[in-house]
Coordinates of C-alpha atoms in Angstrom, one line a residue:
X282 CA -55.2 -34.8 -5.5
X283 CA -58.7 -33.8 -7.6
X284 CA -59.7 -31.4 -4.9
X285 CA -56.0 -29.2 -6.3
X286 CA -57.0 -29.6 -10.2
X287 CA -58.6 -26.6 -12.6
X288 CA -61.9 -25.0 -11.5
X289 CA -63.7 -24.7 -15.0
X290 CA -66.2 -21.9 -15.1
X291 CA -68.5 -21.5 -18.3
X292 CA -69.9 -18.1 -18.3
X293 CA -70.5 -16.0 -21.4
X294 CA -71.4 -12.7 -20.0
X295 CA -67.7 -10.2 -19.7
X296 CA -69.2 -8.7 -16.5
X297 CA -70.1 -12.1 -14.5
X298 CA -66.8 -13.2 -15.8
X299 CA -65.5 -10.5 -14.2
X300 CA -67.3 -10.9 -10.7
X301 CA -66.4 -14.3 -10.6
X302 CA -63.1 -14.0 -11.2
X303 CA -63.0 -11.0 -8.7
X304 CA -64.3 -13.5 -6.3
X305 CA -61.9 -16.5 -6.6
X306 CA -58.7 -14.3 -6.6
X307 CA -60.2 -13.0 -3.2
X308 CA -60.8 -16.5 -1.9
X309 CA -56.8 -17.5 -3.1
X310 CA -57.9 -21.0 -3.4
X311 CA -54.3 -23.1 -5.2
X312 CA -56.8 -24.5 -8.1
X313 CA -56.2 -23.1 -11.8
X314 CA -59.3 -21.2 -12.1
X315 CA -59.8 -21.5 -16.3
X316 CA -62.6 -19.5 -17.7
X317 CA -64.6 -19.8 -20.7
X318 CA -67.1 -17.7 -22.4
X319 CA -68.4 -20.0 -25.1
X320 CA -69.5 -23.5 -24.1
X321 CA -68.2 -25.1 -27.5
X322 CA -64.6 -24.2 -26.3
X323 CA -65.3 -25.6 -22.8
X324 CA -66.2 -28.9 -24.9
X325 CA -63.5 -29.0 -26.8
X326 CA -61.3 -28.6 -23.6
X327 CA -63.1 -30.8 -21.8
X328 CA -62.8 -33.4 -24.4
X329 CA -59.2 -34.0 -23.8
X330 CA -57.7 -37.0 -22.7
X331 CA -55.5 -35.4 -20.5
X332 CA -58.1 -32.4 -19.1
X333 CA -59.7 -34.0 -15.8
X334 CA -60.7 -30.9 -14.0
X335 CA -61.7 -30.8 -10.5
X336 CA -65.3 -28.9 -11.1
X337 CA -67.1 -26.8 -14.0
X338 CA -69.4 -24.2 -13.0
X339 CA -71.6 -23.2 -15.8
X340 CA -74.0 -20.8 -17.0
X341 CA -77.3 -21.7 -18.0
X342 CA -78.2 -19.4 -21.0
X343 CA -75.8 -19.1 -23.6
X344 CA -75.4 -18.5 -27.0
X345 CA -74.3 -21.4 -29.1
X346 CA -74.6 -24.0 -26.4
X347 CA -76.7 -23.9 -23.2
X348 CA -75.6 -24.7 -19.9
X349 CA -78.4 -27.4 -20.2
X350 CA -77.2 -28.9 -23.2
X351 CA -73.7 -29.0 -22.4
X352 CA -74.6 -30.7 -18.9
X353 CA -76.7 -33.7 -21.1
X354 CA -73.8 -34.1 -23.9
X355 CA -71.4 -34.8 -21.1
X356 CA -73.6 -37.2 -19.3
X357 CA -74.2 -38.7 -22.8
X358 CA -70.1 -39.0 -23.8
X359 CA -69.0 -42.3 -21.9
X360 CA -65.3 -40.7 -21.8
X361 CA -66.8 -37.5 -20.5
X362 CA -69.0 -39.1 -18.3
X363 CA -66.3 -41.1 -16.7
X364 CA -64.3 -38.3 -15.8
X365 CA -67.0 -37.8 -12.8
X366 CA -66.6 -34.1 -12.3
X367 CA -68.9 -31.8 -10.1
X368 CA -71.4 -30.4 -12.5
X369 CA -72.8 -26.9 -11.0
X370 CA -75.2 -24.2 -12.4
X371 CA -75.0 -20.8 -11.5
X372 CA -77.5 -18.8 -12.9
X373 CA -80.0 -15.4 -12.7
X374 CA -82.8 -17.9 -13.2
X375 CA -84.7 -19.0 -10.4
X376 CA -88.1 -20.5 -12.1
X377 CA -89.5 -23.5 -11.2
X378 CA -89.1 -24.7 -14.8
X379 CA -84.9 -24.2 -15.2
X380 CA -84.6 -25.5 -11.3
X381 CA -86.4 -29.2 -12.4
X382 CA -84.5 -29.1 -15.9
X383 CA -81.3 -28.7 -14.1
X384 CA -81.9 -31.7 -11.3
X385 CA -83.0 -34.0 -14.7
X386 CA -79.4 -33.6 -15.4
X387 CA -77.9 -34.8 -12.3
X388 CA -76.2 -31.7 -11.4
X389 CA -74.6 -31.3 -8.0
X390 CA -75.6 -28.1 -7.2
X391 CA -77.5 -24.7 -8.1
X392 CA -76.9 -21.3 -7.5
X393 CA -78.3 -18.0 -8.4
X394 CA -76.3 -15.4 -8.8
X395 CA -76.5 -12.3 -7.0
X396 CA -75.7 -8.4 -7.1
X397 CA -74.6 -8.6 -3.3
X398 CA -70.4 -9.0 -3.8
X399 CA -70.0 -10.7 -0.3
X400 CA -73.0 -13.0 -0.3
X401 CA -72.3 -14.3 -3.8
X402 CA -68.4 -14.8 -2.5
X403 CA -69.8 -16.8 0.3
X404 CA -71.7 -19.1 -2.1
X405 CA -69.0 -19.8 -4.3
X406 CA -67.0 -20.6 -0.7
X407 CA -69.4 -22.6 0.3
X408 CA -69.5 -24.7 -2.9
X409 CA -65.9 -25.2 -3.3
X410 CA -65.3 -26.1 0.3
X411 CA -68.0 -28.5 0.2
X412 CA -66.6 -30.0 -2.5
X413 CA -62.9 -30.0 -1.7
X414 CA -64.0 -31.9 1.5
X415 CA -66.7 -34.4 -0.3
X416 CA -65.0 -34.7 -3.5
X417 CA -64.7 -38.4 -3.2
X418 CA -68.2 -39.0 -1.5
X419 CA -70.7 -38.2 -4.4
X420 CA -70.8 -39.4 -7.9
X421 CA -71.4 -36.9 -10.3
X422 CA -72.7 -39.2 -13.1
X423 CA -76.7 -40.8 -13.6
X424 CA -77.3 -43.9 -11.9

């Protein structure tokens, strides 16, 4: 079943990595959780024939690649776009600007990070149990 493959999150900063992966061995959710710190790699990985992942969760502000830019290369790659996987930002940006850029690229969902452990564990809950339950419901592609 999708809702059991790898959990993909982008995310270049060691300490956010860190948090993140804090919170997903606490929610002991079966999925793979893979984690990548530069966006290229995450392309690279993605790219593969065989690599179908169940949701990427990205970073918005990166070095090399941007969480914006990797969102719109994927929607532009017919065998990427095809794959139909759950695109979701999390980010420390909140502006009005990065908010409307990120719904131009279809996403399926937002979140701002946050220094409060238990609150940003319940988002990240919240997301993946949506998803796990809707995974079939929603396209994740442009119409």
């Amino acid at each position: 079943m999708k809702m059991h493959r790898d959990i993909l999150v982008i995310e270049d900063d060691e300490d956010d990595r860190e948090i993140l992966e804090e919170i997903f061995r606490d929610l002991g959710y079966k999925n793979n959780i893979i984690f990548f710190s530069d966006s290229t790699e995450a392309l690279k990985y993605i790219r593969k024939p065989e690599v179908n992942p169940f949701i990427i969760i990205s970073d918005i502000n990166m070095p090399k690649l941007g969480g914006f830019e990797l969102r719109d290369m994927i929607l532009e790659e017919e065998v990427l776009a095809d794959k139909d996987i759950p695109y979701i930002f999390i980010s420390n940006a909140q502006d009005e600007y990065s908010i409307k850029q990120a719904n131009k690229l279809f996403i399926q969902g937002y979140i701002q990070k946050t220094n409060d452990y238990n609150r940003y564990k319940e988002k990240i809950k919240n997301l993946i149990d949506f998803w796990k339950e809707n995974i079939n419901t929603f396209s994740s592609k442009k119409q």
